[in-house]
Coordinates of C-alpha atoms and ligand atoms in Angstrom, one line a residue:
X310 CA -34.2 1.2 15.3
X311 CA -32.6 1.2 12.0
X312 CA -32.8 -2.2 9.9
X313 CA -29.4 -4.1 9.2
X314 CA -29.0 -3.6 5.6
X315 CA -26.9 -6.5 3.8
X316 CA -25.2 -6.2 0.6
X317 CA -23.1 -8.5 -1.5
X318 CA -19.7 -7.8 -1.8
X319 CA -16.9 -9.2 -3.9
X320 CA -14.0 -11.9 -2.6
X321 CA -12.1 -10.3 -5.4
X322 CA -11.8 -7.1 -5.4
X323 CA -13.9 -5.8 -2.4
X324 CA -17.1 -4.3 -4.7
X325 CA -20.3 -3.9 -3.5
X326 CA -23.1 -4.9 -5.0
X327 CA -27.2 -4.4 -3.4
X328 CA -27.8 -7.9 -4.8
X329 CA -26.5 -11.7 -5.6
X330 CA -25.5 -11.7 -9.3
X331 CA -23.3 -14.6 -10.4
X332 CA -20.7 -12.0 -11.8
X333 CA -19.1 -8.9 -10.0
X334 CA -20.3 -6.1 -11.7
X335 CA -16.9 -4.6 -11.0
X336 CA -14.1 -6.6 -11.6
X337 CA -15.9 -9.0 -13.9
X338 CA -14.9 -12.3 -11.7
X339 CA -17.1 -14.8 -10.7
X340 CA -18.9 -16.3 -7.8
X341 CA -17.2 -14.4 -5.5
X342 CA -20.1 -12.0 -4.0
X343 CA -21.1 -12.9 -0.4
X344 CA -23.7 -11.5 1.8
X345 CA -22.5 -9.4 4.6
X346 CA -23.8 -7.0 6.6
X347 CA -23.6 -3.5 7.1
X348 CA -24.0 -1.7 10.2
X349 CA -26.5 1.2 9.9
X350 CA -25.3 4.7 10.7
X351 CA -26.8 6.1 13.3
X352 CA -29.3 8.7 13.8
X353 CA -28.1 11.7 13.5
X354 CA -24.5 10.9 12.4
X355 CA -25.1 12.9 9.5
X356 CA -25.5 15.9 11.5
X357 CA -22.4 14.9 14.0
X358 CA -20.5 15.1 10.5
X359 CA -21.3 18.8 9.9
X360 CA -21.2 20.1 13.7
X361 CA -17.8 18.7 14.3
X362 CA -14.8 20.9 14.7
X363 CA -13.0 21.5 11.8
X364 CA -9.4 21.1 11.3
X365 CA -7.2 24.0 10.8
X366 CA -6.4 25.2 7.1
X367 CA -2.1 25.7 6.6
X368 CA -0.4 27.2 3.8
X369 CA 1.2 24.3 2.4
X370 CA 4.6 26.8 3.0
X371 CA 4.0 27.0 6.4
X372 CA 4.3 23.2 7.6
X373 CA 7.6 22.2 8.2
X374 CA 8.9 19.6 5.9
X375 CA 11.0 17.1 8.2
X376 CA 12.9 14.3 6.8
X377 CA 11.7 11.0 8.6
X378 CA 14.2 9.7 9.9
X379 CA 14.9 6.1 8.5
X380 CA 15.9 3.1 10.8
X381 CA 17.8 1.1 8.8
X382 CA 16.8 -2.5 9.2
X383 CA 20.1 -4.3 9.2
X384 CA 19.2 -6.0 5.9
X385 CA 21.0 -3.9 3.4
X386 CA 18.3 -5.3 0.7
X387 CA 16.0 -5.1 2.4
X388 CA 16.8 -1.0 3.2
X389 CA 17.6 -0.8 -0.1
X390 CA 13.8 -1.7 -1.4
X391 CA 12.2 0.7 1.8
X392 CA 13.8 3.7 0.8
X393 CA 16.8 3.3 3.0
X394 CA 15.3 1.9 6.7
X395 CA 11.9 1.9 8.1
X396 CA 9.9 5.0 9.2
X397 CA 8.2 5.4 12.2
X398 CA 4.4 4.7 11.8
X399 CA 4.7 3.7 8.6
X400 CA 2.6 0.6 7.3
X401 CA 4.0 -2.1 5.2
X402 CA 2.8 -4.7 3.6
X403 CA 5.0 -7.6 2.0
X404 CA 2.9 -10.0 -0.2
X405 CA 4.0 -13.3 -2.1
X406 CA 3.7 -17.0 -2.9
X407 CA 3.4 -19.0 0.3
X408 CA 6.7 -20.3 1.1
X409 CA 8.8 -17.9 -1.1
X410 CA 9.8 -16.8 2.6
X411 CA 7.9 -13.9 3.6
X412 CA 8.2 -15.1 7.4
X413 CA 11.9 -15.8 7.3
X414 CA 12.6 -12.5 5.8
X415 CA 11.0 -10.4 8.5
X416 CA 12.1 -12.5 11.2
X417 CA 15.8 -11.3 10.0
X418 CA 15.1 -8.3 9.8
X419 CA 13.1 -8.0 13.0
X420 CA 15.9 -9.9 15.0
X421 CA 18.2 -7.3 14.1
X422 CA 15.9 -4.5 14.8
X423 CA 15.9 -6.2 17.7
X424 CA 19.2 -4.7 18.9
X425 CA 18.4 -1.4 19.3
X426 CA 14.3 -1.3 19.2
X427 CA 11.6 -3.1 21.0
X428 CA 10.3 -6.0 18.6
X429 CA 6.9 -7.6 18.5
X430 CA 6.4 -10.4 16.2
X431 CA 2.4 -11.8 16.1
X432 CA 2.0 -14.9 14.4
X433 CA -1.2 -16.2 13.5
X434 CA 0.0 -19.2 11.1
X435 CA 2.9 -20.2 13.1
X436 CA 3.0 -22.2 16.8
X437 CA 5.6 -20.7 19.0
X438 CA 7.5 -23.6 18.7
X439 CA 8.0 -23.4 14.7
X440 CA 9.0 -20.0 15.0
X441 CA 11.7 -21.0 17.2
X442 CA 12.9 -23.9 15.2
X443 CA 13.1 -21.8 12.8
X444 CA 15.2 -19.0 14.5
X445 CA 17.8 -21.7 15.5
X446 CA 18.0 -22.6 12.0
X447 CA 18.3 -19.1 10.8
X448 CA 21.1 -18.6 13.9
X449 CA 19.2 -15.3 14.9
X450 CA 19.4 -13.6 18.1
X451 CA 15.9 -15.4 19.8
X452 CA 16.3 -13.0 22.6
X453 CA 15.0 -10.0 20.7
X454 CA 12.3 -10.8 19.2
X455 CA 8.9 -10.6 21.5
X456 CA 6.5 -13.2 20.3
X457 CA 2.8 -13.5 20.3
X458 CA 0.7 -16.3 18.8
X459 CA -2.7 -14.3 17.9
X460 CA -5.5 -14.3 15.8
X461 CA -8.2 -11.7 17.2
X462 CA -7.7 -8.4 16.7
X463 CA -8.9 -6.9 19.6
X464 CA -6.1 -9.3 21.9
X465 CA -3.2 -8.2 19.5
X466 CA -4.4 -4.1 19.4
X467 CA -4.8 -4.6 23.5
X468 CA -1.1 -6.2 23.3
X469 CA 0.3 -3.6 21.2
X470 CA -0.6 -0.8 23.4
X471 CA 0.6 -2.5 26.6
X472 CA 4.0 -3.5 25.4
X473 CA 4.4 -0.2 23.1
X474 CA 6.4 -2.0 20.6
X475 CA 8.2 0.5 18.0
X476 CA 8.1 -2.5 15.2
X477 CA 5.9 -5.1 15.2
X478 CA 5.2 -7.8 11.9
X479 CA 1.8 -9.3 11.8
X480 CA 2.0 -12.4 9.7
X481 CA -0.3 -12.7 8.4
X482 CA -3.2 -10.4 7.6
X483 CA -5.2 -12.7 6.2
X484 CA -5.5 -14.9 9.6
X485 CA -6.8 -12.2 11.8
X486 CA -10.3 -12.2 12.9
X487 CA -12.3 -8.8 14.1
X488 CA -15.9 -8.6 16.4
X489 CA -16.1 -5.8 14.3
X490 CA -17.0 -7.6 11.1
X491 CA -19.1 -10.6 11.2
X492 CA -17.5 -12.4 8.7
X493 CA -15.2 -15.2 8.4
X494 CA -10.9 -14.7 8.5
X495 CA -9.5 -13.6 5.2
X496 CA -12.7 -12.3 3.7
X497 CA -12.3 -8.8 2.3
X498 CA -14.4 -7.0 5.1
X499 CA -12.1 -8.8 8.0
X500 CA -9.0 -8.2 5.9
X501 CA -9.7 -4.3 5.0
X502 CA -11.0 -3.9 8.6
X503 CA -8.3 -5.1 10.6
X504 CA -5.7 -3.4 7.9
X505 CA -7.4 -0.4 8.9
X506 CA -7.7 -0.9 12.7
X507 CA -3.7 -2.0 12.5
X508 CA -3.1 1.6 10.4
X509 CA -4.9 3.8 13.2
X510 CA -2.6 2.2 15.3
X511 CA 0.8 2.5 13.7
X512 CA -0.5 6.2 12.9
X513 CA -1.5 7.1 16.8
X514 CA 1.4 4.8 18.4
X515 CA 4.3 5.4 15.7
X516 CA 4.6 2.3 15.8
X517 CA 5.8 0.6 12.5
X518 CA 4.0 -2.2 11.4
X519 CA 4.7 -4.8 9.0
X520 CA 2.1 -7.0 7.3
X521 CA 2.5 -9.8 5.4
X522 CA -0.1 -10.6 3.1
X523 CA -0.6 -13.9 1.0
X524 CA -1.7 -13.7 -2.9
X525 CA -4.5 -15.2 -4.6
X526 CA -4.0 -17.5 -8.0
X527 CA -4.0 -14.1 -10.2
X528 CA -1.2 -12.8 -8.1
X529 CA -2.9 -10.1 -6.3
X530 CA -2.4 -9.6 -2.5
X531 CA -6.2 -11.2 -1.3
X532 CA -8.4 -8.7 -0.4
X533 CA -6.4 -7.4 -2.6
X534 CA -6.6 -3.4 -4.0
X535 CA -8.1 -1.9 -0.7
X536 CA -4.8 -3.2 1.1
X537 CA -2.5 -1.2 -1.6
X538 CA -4.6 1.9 -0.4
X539 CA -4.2 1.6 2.9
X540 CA -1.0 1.1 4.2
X541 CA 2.5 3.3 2.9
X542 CA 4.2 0.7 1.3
X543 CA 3.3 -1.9 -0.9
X544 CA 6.4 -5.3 -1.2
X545 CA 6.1 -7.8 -3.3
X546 CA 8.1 -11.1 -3.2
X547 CA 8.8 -12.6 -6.7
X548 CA 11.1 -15.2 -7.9
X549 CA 10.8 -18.8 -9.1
X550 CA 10.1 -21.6 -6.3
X551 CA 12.8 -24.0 -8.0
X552 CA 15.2 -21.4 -7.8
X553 CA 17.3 -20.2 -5.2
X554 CA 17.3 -16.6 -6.2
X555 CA 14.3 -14.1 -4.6
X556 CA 13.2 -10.6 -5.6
X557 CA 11.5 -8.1 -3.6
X558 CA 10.3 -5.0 -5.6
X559 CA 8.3 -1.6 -3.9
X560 CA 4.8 -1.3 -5.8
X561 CA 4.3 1.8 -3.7
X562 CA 6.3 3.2 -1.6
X563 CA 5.3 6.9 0.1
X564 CA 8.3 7.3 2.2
X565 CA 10.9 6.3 -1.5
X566 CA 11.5 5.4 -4.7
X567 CA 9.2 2.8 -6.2
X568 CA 10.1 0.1 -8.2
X569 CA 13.3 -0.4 -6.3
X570 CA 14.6 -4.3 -6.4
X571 CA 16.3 -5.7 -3.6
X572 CA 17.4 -9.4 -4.4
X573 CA 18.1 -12.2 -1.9
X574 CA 19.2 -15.8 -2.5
X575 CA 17.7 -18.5 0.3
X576 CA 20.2 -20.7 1.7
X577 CA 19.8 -22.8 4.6
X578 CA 20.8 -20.3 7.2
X579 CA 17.7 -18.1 5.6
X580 CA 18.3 -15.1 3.5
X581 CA 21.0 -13.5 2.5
X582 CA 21.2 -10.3 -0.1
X583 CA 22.9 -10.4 -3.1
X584 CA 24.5 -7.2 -3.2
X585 CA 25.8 -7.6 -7.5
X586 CA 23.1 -8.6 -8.9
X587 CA 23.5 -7.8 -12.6
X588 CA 24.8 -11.5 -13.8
X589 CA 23.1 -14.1 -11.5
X590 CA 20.5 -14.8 -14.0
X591 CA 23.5 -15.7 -16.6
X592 CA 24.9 -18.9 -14.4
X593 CA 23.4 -21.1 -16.9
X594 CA 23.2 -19.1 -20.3
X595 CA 25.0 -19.9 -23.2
X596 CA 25.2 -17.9 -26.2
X597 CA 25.7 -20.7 -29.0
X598 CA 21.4 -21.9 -28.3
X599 CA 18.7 -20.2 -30.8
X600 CA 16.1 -18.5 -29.6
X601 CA 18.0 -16.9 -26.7
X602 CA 18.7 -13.5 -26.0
X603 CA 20.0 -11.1 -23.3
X604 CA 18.5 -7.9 -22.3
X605 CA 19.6 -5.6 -20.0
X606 CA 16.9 -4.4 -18.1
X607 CA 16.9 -1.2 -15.4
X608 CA 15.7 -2.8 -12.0
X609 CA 15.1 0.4 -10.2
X610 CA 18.6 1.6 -10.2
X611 CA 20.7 -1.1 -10.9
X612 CA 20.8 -2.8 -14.8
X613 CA 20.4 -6.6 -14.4
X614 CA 21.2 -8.8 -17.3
X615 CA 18.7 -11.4 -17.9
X616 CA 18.4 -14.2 -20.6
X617 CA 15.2 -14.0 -22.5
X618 CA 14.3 -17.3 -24.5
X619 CA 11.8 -18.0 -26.7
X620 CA 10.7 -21.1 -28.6
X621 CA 8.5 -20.8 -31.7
X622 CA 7.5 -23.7 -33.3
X623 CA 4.9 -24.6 -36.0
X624 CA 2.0 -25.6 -34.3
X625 CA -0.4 -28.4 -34.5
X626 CA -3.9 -27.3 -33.7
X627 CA -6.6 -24.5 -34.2
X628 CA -5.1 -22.3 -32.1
X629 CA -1.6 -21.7 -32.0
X630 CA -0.4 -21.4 -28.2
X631 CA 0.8 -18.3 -26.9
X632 CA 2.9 -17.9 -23.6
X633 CA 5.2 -15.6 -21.6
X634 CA 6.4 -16.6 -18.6
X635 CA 7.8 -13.3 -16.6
X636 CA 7.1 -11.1 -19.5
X637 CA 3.7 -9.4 -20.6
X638 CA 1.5 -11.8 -22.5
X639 CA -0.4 -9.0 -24.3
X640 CA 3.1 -7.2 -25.4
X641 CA 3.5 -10.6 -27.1
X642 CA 0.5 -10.5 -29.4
X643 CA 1.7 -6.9 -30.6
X644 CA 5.2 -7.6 -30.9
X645 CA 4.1 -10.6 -33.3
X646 CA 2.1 -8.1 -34.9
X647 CA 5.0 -5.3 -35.7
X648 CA 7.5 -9.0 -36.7
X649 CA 5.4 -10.0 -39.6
X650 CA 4.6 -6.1 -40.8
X651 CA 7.5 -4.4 -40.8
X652 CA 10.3 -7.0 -40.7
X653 CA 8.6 -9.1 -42.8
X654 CA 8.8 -12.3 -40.3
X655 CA 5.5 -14.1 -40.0
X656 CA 4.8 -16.3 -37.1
X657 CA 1.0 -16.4 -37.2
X658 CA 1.1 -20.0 -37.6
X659 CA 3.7 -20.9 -34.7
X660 CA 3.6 -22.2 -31.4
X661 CA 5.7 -19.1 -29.5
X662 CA 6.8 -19.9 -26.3
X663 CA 8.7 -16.8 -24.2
X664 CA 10.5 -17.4 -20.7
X665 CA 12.9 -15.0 -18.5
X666 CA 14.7 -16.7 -17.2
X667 CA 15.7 -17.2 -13.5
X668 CA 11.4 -16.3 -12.2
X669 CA 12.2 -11.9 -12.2
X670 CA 8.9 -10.6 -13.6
X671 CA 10.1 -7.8 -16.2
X672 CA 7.3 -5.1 -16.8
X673 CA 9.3 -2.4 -18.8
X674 CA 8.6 -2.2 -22.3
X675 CA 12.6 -2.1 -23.2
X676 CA 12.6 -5.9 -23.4
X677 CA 10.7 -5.5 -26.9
X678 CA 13.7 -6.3 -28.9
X679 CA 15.4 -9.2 -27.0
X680 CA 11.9 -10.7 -27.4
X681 CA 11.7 -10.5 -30.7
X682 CA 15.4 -11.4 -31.7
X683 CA 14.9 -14.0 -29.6
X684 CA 11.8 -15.4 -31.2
X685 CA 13.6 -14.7 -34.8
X686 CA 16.7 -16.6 -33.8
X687 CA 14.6 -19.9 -32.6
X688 CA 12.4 -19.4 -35.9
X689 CA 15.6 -19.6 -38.1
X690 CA 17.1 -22.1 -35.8
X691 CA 19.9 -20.0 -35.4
X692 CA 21.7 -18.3 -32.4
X693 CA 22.2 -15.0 -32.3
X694 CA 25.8 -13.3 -32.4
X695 CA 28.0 -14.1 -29.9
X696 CA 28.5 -11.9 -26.7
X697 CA 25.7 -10.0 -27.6
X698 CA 23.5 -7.6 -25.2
X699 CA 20.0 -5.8 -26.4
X700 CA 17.4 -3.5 -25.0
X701 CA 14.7 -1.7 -26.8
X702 CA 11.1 -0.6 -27.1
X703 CA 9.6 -1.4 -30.1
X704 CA 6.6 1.0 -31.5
X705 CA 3.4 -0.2 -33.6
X706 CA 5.5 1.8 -36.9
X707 CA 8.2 -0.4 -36.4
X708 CA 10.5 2.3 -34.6
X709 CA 13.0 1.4 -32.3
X710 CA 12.6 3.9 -29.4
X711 CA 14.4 4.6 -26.5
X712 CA 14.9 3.8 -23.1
X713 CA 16.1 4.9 -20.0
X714 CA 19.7 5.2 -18.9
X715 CA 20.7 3.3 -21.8
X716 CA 24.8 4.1 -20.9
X717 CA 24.5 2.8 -17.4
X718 CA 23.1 -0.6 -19.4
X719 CA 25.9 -1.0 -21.6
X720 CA 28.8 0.0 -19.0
X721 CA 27.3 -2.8 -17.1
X722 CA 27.3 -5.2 -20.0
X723 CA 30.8 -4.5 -20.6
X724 CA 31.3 -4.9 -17.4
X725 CA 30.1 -8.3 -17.7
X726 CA 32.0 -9.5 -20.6
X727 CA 29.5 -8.5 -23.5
X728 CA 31.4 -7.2 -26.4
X729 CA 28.2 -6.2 -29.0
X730 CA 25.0 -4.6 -28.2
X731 CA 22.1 -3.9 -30.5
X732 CA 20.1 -0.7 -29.0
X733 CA 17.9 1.8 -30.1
X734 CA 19.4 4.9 -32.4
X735 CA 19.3 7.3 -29.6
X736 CA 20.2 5.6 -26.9
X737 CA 23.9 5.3 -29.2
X738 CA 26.8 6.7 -26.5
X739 CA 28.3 9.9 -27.2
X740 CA 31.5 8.6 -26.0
X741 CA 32.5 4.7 -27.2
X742 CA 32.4 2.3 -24.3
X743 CA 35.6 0.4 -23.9
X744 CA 35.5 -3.5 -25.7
X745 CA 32.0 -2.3 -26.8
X746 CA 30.8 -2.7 -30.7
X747 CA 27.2 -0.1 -30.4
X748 CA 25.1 -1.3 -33.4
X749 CA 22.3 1.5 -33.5
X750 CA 19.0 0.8 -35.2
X751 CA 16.2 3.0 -36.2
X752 CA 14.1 0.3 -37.3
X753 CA 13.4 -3.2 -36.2
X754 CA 14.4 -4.1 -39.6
X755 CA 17.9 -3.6 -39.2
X756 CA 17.8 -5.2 -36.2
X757 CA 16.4 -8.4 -37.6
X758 CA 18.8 -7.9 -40.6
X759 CA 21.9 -7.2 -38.4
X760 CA 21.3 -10.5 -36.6
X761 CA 20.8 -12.6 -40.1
X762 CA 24.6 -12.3 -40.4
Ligands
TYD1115 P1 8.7 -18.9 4.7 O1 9.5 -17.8 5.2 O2 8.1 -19.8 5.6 O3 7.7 -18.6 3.6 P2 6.3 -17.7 3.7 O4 6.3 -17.1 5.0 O5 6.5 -16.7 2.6 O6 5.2 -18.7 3.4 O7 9.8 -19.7 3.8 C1 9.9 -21.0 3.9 C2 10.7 -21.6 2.7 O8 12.0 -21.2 2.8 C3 10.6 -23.1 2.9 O9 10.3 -23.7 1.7 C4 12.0 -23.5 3.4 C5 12.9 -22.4 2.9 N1 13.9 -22.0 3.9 C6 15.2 -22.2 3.6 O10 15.6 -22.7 2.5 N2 16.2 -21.9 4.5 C7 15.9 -21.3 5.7 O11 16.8 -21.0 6.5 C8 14.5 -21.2 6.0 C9 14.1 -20.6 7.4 C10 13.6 -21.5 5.1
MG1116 MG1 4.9 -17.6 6.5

């Protein structure tokens, strides 16, 4: 008989490691490795591997390209995020803070899938009875929606091929428990193993399945990068818990575009999408404060308008403090970096502060120069032009570079009331945009300059 071999492998990030080190020698976190065991292969499975029959070889012009057809799920947001509607077999996983409202969101959308498909909603967090409360409160069609209250695998896989569901959510991933793997619920073996187990199925069934998986302090789904390979789709819930605005963005998305925003605002009858987004983040903003600044950033493909505020302040300690809250902490250091050497603005000895306001997380590298007029308005203590809008990489020469559907950005700023915009040299309109003053830069000099009035 072959001897049960154990390795260590890593709570983090799912790396294995033949023995107990304090660190993971793969993602560098530690005291996460645990011992678990893996089953030996068998005999002569190496063999079984070779003598198997092989699959046929196809031109890749040969196989017919279908579209998928797409069910829409009712939730125009929602649809809007998948790629227009769910696809059968396709696996999805939505992850976010506990209680930004991961649950109430796919019991929407299943309750109205509900109405023409056969819905199967397991719940291993909830009782029955909460899940009802919380359709009343939600004012949902209960009559839909089949429910089971589940945690092992093997009861929920025997379930969903007796009832054939053609969408089922499992909520959430992390609870589920399989004999398969020895140990305990929301490890990364019983996470990536019933992930998998759940995929066969969606893939033999065509059933779709949605998962919802919670995130771990640094923000990634637990168990967290051999989900994102797995299933088709990869959601993400963002948004600030004091706030009543939500985001969901597509990480991945095989079956559409990724990237894609969909934005909802939670009210006491549960979700509901937000269909203009572009201003909501402006309710509060007023342009007469220093050290606040309004990009116009391109959330897959709508422009949003977002207030970007930063405070800088001399600061009392070894160490000045550094933070951004919804914008890239490293970008920060850098951008500090180009300020003092080719604007000549030094800030090396200041507290700085940055915040976007309103909890959307913005990756794209076009916010460079509302962070930094923003930091050089609150430096000088004072506010930046009036109606102003701004987008704009900035480069390590100091260059203002371009972005990406820069007209669509300031048509929507117009839109919105804005009547100046600073933006990079060639992102300058060919035509002028009605009420619009352009001020092009090359340089994040003139920028700086421009704003000094
Ligand atoms: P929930 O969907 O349970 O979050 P998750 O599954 O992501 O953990 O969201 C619950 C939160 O949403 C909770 O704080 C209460 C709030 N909520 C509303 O404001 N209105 C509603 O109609 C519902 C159902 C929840
Ligand atoms: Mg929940």
């Amino acid at each position: 008989m072959a001897r049960i071999k154990t390795v260590y492998s890593c709570g983090e990030c799912g790396g294995q490691s033949p023995k107990w080190q304090g660190q993971c020698p793969h993602c560098g976190a530690w005291n996460t490795l645990t011992e678990t065991t893996v089953a030996p292969p068998s005999a002569n499975s190496r063999f079984q591997t070779w003598t198997a029959a092989a699959s046929p070889v196809q031109r890749l012009s040969e196989v017919q390209a279908e579209e998928l057809p797409r069910t829409p799920s009712g939730i125009d947001e929602l649809d809007r995020v998948l790629g227009g509607g769910i696809v059968r077999g396709a696996v999805i996983l939505l992850g976010g803070d506990p209680g930004i409202g991961k649950s109430t969101l796919l019991l929407q959308a299943l309750s109205s899938l509900g109405a023409t498909k056969k819905v199967l909603y397991v719940s291993g967090e909830e009782s029955p009875q909460q899940i009802a409360l919380r359709a009343s409160r939600l004012a949902v069609d209960p009559g839909r929606v089949h429910l089971l209250a589940e945690i092992r695998m093997e009861a929920i896989l025997a379930t969903l091929q007796a009832e054939a569901p053609e969408v089922a959510v499992i909520d959430s991933i992390q609870t589920l428990y399989t004999e398969a793997v020895t140990s305990a619920p929301g490890s990364v073996s019983q996470v990536r193993e019933c992930a998998a187990q759940l995929t066969r199925v969606a893939k033999q069934s065509g059933t779709t399945i949605l998962l919802v998986g919670h995130v771990t302090k640094e923000g990634a789904i637990a168990g967290p990068r051999v989900l994102e390979h797995i299933v088709d789709t990869v959601l993400y819930f963002e948004g600030d818990a004091h706030s009543s605005y939500r985001m969901v963005r597509a990480i991945k998305n095989r079956f559409g575009a990724a990237n894609e925003l969909g934005v909802f605002a939670m009210t006491e009858r549960g979700l509901k999408g937000v269909s203009n987004p572009s201003a909501i983040f402006l309710s509060s903003y007023r342009d007469d404060v220093p050290g606040s600044c309004v990009l116009v950033t391109q959330e897959g493909s709508r422009p949003l308008l977002v207030e970007v505020q930063a405070l800088v302040d001399d600061a009392h300690g070894f160490q000045p403090k550094r933070l951004a809250v919804g914008l890239e902490q490293n970008r920060l250091a850098m951008l500090m970096a180009v300020l003092h050497r080719h604007a000549g603005v030094a800030v090396f000895d200041q507290d700085v502060f940055l915040n976007a306001v309103g909890g959307v997380k913005i990756g794209e590298p076009a916010a460079d120069l509302a962070v930094v007029l923003a930091m050089v308005s609150s430096l000088r203590d004072q506010p930046l032009p009036d109606k102003l809008v701004v987008f704009g990489e900035i480069g390590l020469s100091g260059e203002v570079r371009p972005v990406a559907r820069g007209q669509e950005r300031l048509k929507e700023a117009a839109k919105l009331g804005f009547t100046r915009a600073i933006v990079p040299a060639a992102n300058r309109p060919r035509q002028p945009i009605d009420g619009m003053e352009v001020i092009a830069v090359e340089r994040l000099a003139e920028a700086v300059d421009y704003c000094r009035g």
